[in-house]
Each structure stands twice: as structure tokens, then as C-alpha cells.
Amino acid sequence: MNIIDLHCDVLYKLAEAKGSLRFGDAPELQANKSRLQMGKVKVQCFAIFIDPEIPSDQKFRAALEQVDYFYHEVLGKNPDMIHIKEWSDFDRLKIGQIGAMLTLEGVDPIGNDLMKLRILYQLGVRSVGLTWNYPNLAADGAGEPRGGGLTLFGKEIVAFTNEQQIFTDVSHLSDRGIWDVLELANYPLASHSNARVLCNHPRNLTDEQAVAMFKKGGLIHVVYNPPFINETGKAEIIDLIRHIDHFCALGGVKQIGLGSDFDGITEFVVNLENAAQHTNLINELLKHYSEEEVKGFAGQNFLDHRPGMKK
Ligand SMILES: [Zn+2]
């Protein structure tokens, strides 16, 4: 079962540790390479996430620093990690290789400068989330009480992601921002979000948003973070599966995937505590769904809805 995990924060941790962590096997990394191998991960997405505390004029440098870790630590020291730059690269991965794709979690590092986004695209970013939890020049995040949608600049960004045929990610956006992206983006997805009706958190999607996402041909990748799974903040694998069940009931059986958020979370689903344990989720899913359906959740649904594929 080949797993495609749409979200981890390994690059943030590598940059924070200033070179003291090895991607290959550092136990501090929930999604280090050896754990990805044990968990049968075929493709891992690596988010660029910039700490909101970093002064605005230093954010682009901080983003480039994470890209540098991606190139010299993740790819450079691990010849079996293969950089995914084209949508067809997924089909060329050989046995024993793991694909690695860059994503952007919030456009804060580009300020109001689309040139910086074009550079990040050139460096390999293939999915752009407009915000983290706070507002920026593109939109309001899920944690901003004002609840604004996309600014004109935010809409320019979506025009860019459409033109380049890359994903626009709604995870972390305000509700209005999500609706704007669903209207404007050709390739929307939620890289790490669950169902709000099961766990009332602004990071989760309402049923209306989920249905609109599926109608648009987009993807929803469920996140392994207990506060987004249960309002008690504690969760077992079966509780995460309830979110998958719910999205299936809304018509998404072929558009659901996984977005662990490893190395970005500090609380864990029992027995789903690092990338080696993806297999525990897969084994539990196989008790509830057909092998074909579970293959879809693991990664095939994503492959089928990549830009460039017939919808
Ligand atoms: Zn996140």
C-alpha cells in the first residue's frame, strides 16, 4: 500500500535545529526517512512553514533556509529521496525510492511580491496554502476573528497557481477564504483538515465546504492531530476513521487522502505517533473498507486528481 502524505513539518524542525538533526534517522523527527520507509510512505510532502514571530522582512530568507534544508539534508544526503517537480514524476518512482514534494503553508514569506512566489515555484513548490492561522496580505487565516476572504493579492496568487497547474490549499484558511478558493481555484485541496461536524474546530471543514470540494474535483486529506479529531483532544485510530467515514458519506470516497502533520503536532493519535505507524491506520482501514478503497485513501485518489489528470 503506497502512502502519499500531503503534510509534514520536517523542514521547520530541521531549520530550528540548525543542522543538528539528520533527516535519515533522527529520533526527534516523527517523519525521518527510516520511519517513512517503515510506514510504506511512497511520497512525502514537505511544507515550508514560517514561524509567525519572525519579523516580516526576514520571512523570505527563512523560507529559503527551509528550501536549502530540503535540498542539502533531505535530498542531498539521501539519494533514494527523489524530488517531485512534475506531476508525472509520481509515475517514475522506482521501488525503494521515496518522492519528496515541496509545499508552502502560508504565503507570509512572499510579502506582497509575486516574484518571490515565482522563485519558490521554480525551487519546487507545487501546492500553495494562502495562510497559516493568522492573516496576511493574501487572506485571513482560521484564527483571525475578522474572518475575511481573499484580498485582491490573494486572488492574484490563485491566478498564479491556476496558471502553473499546481494546488491551492485551503487548510488553515478562514471560512470565507475557503469559499473564495473553492470558487476561484482550478486545483483546490485541503492538505490536512477533518470534518467540523464531528469535531467543532475552525481548522476543520463544514459539510458544505467538503461537498463543494468534492464537486470541484478537489481532495481532502485527513489530519492526525487529536484536537482536530475529537473535542476531548484525545483520539484513537478508529476516531480518525470516523472522519473518513463521514467524508465518504458526503460522496468523497475517491477524493480522500492522508495529511499526517507529523513534526507539526505535539499530541498524537494512539498508535499513530510517527510515520512508521501509518501502517496501523491502513490495517484498521482494511477492516472497514475494500482494498481498492483503502488504496485510494493511501495515495491513489491523490494520483487520480493530480493536475493534468482527466477529472
Ligand atoms: Zn498546518
XYZ file of C-alpha atoms and ligand atoms in Angstrom:
312
model
C 0.000 0.000 0.000
C 1.762 3.160 -1.216
C 1.141 6.131 1.037
C 1.201 9.739 -0.101
C 1.292 12.051 2.913
C 0.354 15.606 1.966
C 1.731 17.372 5.029
C 4.656 17.306 7.440
C 6.772 19.976 9.117
C 10.154 18.246 8.930
C 11.755 21.283 7.232
C 10.681 23.584 10.044
C 12.236 21.239 12.608
C 15.430 20.824 10.582
C 15.816 24.612 10.353
C 15.020 25.099 14.061
C 17.692 22.562 14.989
C 20.236 24.451 12.832
C 21.769 21.400 11.247
C 21.947 19.177 14.325
C 19.261 16.728 13.089
C 19.802 14.093 10.408
C 16.765 13.551 8.198
C 17.833 9.931 7.704
C 17.236 8.711 11.231
C 16.972 11.495 13.849
C 14.597 10.132 16.528
C 13.398 13.721 17.095
C 11.792 13.632 13.631
C 8.432 11.845 13.501
C 8.810 11.647 9.714
C 12.506 10.842 9.293
C 13.463 8.690 6.313
C 13.729 5.412 8.149
C 10.250 5.898 9.614
C 8.868 6.825 6.176
C 10.329 3.554 4.877
C 8.856 1.528 7.743
C 5.455 3.178 7.252
C 5.490 2.431 3.483
C 5.339 6.098 2.537
C 5.875 6.485 -1.207
C 5.644 10.280 -1.345
C 6.072 12.791 1.461
C 5.151 16.441 1.055
C 7.420 18.839 2.929
C 5.819 22.122 3.973
C 7.619 25.429 4.212
C 6.146 26.949 7.366
C 7.413 30.226 8.777
C 7.070 30.975 12.486
C 4.687 33.982 12.805
C 7.131 35.512 15.314
C 9.791 36.025 12.623
C 9.870 39.695 11.513
C 8.234 40.192 8.101
C 11.438 41.315 6.370
C 13.202 38.099 7.383
C 10.489 35.641 6.366
C 11.587 35.073 2.777
C 15.109 34.275 3.951
C 13.638 31.841 6.487
C 11.657 30.157 3.682
C 14.794 29.832 1.547
C 16.609 28.343 4.535
C 13.983 25.580 4.729
C 14.251 25.007 0.985
C 18.007 24.740 1.480
C 17.469 22.031 4.131
C 15.173 20.246 1.676
C 17.906 20.270 -0.972
C 21.001 19.559 1.102
C 19.692 17.474 4.012
C 16.598 15.643 2.687
C 17.610 15.155 -0.967
C 21.377 15.734 -0.899
C 22.212 13.170 1.762
C 19.615 10.600 0.682
C 19.905 9.519 -2.965
C 16.768 7.372 -2.522
C 14.701 10.531 -1.851
C 13.528 11.773 -5.260
C 12.447 15.352 -5.854
C 8.928 15.537 -7.339
C 8.840 18.537 -9.692
C 6.457 17.394 -12.418
C 3.079 15.735 -11.882
C 4.286 12.817 -13.999
C 7.282 12.275 -11.665
C 4.996 10.239 -9.373
C 4.773 7.573 -12.079
C 8.553 7.290 -12.415
C 9.345 6.442 -8.782
C 11.116 3.095 -8.535
C 10.854 0.501 -5.776
C 12.861 1.702 -2.791
C 12.587 5.365 -3.744
C 10.510 7.932 -1.865
C 9.200 11.017 -3.638
C 9.575 14.397 -1.921
C 7.468 17.408 -2.855
C 7.707 20.964 -1.534
C 4.575 22.795 -0.403
C 4.001 26.245 1.078
C 1.969 26.640 4.287
C 1.004 30.302 4.149
C 2.315 32.951 1.755
C 3.668 35.189 4.544
C 7.267 34.817 3.277
C 6.449 36.453 -0.073
C 5.005 39.629 1.484
C 3.303 41.406 -1.434
C 5.845 40.223 -4.004
C 4.707 37.653 -6.569
C 8.303 37.368 -7.796
C 9.102 35.587 -4.544
C 6.276 33.116 -5.170
C 7.577 32.506 -8.697
C 11.016 31.784 -7.229
C 9.552 29.333 -4.691
C 7.683 27.688 -7.574
C 10.951 27.417 -9.534
C 12.510 25.782 -6.478
C 9.777 23.150 -6.473
C 6.702 24.337 -4.539
C 3.710 22.525 -6.047
C 0.951 23.361 -3.546
C 0.280 26.789 -2.059
C -1.730 27.378 1.108
C -2.605 31.042 1.390
C -2.391 31.363 5.168
C -1.462 29.669 8.398
C -3.814 30.605 11.283
C -3.206 34.356 11.111
C -3.996 36.995 8.498
C -1.503 38.047 5.855
C -1.638 40.121 2.681
C -3.465 37.335 0.800
C -6.270 36.354 3.200
C -7.375 35.784 6.784
C -6.454 32.533 8.491
C -8.778 30.317 10.545
C -7.630 32.003 13.768
C -8.429 35.592 12.711
C -11.768 36.726 14.228
C -12.340 39.246 11.391
C -12.962 36.255 9.086
C -12.128 37.976 5.801
C -11.780 36.157 2.497
C -9.143 36.607 -0.193
C -7.680 40.043 -0.898
C -7.014 41.146 -4.467
C -3.442 39.966 -3.904
C -4.749 36.596 -2.684
C -6.724 36.305 -5.908
C -3.581 37.051 -7.927
C -1.919 34.158 -6.132
C -4.758 31.816 -7.098
C -4.468 33.040 -10.697
C -0.778 32.044 -10.482
C -1.452 28.563 -9.049
C -4.095 28.016 -11.749
C -1.709 29.139 -14.481
C 1.084 26.872 -13.224
C -1.362 23.995 -12.680
C -0.460 23.499 -9.045
C -2.670 23.041 -5.984
C -4.240 25.775 -3.878
C -4.550 24.514 -0.302
C -7.487 25.610 1.900
C -6.234 24.108 5.199
C -5.792 26.930 7.778
C -7.913 29.438 5.815
C -10.892 31.342 7.213
C -14.307 30.068 6.117
C -14.739 32.935 3.660
C -11.245 32.299 2.338
C -12.119 28.632 1.772
C -15.226 29.606 -0.201
C -13.224 32.079 -2.298
C -10.629 29.403 -3.127
C -13.357 26.868 -3.946
C -14.789 29.384 -6.394
C -11.516 30.527 -7.987
C -9.007 27.673 -7.848
C -8.802 25.045 -10.576
C -6.927 22.654 -8.257
C -8.177 23.080 -4.684
C -7.331 20.677 -1.874
C -7.305 20.541 1.901
C -3.902 19.076 2.749
C -4.599 18.487 6.456
C -8.166 19.060 7.692
C -11.001 16.985 9.192
C -14.803 17.222 9.424
C -16.160 20.046 11.586
C -19.458 18.310 12.276
C -17.503 15.603 14.169
C -15.093 17.996 15.869
C -16.080 21.622 16.035
C -12.775 23.375 15.309
C -12.211 26.245 12.857
C -9.386 24.197 11.250
C -11.933 21.620 10.104
C -14.239 21.747 7.081
C -18.004 22.150 7.210
C -20.107 19.625 5.292
C -20.997 22.312 2.735
C -17.315 23.053 2.130
C -16.454 19.356 1.849
C -19.264 18.727 -0.649
C -18.187 21.776 -2.693
C -14.586 20.491 -2.637
C -15.650 17.071 -3.942
C -17.886 18.627 -6.623
C -14.943 20.708 -7.782
C -12.776 17.584 -8.139
C -10.597 18.538 -5.156
C -9.155 16.411 -2.364
C -9.494 16.325 1.418
C -6.568 14.796 3.315
C -7.378 13.956 6.929
C -5.009 15.117 9.664
C -3.723 13.015 12.592
C -3.932 15.822 15.183
C -6.211 14.788 18.131
C -7.606 18.335 18.741
C -8.965 18.217 15.152
C -10.388 14.692 15.618
C -12.243 14.826 18.944
C -13.356 17.710 21.089
C -11.888 15.840 24.072
C -8.477 16.274 22.437
C -7.793 12.526 22.737
C -8.082 10.157 19.822
C -7.619 6.576 18.682
C -7.285 5.395 15.107
C -10.980 4.498 14.948
C -11.839 8.123 15.785
C -9.815 9.330 12.790
C -11.571 6.749 10.624
C -14.914 8.289 11.626
C -13.827 11.432 9.740
C -13.036 9.317 6.676
C -16.454 7.593 7.042
C -18.111 10.985 7.190
C -16.361 12.365 4.112
C -17.281 9.130 2.290
C -20.928 9.677 3.258
C -20.639 13.110 1.631
C -19.539 11.480 -1.620
C -15.767 11.673 -1.279
C -14.690 8.027 -1.291
C -12.444 8.679 -4.300
C -11.217 12.089 -3.101
C -9.981 11.403 0.421
C -6.314 11.153 1.371
C -3.866 11.470 4.269
C -2.100 14.557 5.664
C -0.422 13.493 8.895
C 1.045 16.827 10.079
C 3.942 14.873 11.626
C 6.579 17.159 13.138
C 3.949 19.893 13.310
C 1.891 18.243 16.071
C 2.663 17.625 19.728
C -0.288 15.377 20.564
C -0.845 12.046 18.874
C -3.480 9.524 17.938
C -2.764 6.342 19.918
C -0.563 4.055 17.755
C -0.245 6.746 15.082
C 2.628 8.629 16.630
C 5.176 8.739 13.827
C 5.443 7.910 10.140
C 6.364 4.266 10.807
C 2.851 3.801 12.197
C 0.883 4.791 9.068
C 0.569 1.022 8.595
C -1.558 0.791 11.767
C -4.081 3.148 10.166
C -4.013 1.223 6.881
C -4.561 -2.111 8.666
C -7.511 -0.702 10.599
C -8.976 0.839 7.421
C -8.800 -2.570 5.727
C -11.238 -3.895 8.345
C -13.806 -1.293 7.244
C -13.182 -0.735 3.534
C -12.259 -2.717 0.431
C -8.600 -2.946 -0.559
C -9.375 -0.760 -3.578
C -10.885 1.963 -1.393
C -8.007 1.874 1.098
C -5.508 2.113 -1.767
C -7.405 5.213 -2.806
C -7.163 6.822 0.641
C -3.482 5.881 0.926
C -2.468 7.637 -2.273
C -4.289 6.577 -5.438
C -7.059 9.180 -5.011
C -4.401 11.881 -4.970
C -2.728 10.455 -8.066
C -6.083 10.342 -9.862
C -6.809 14.005 -9.049
C -3.372 15.452 -9.765
C -3.378 18.447 -12.098
C -3.258 17.236 -15.666
C -5.367 14.118 -14.997
C -8.851 13.855 -16.502
C -11.451 14.611 -13.839
Zn -0.720 23.134 9.468
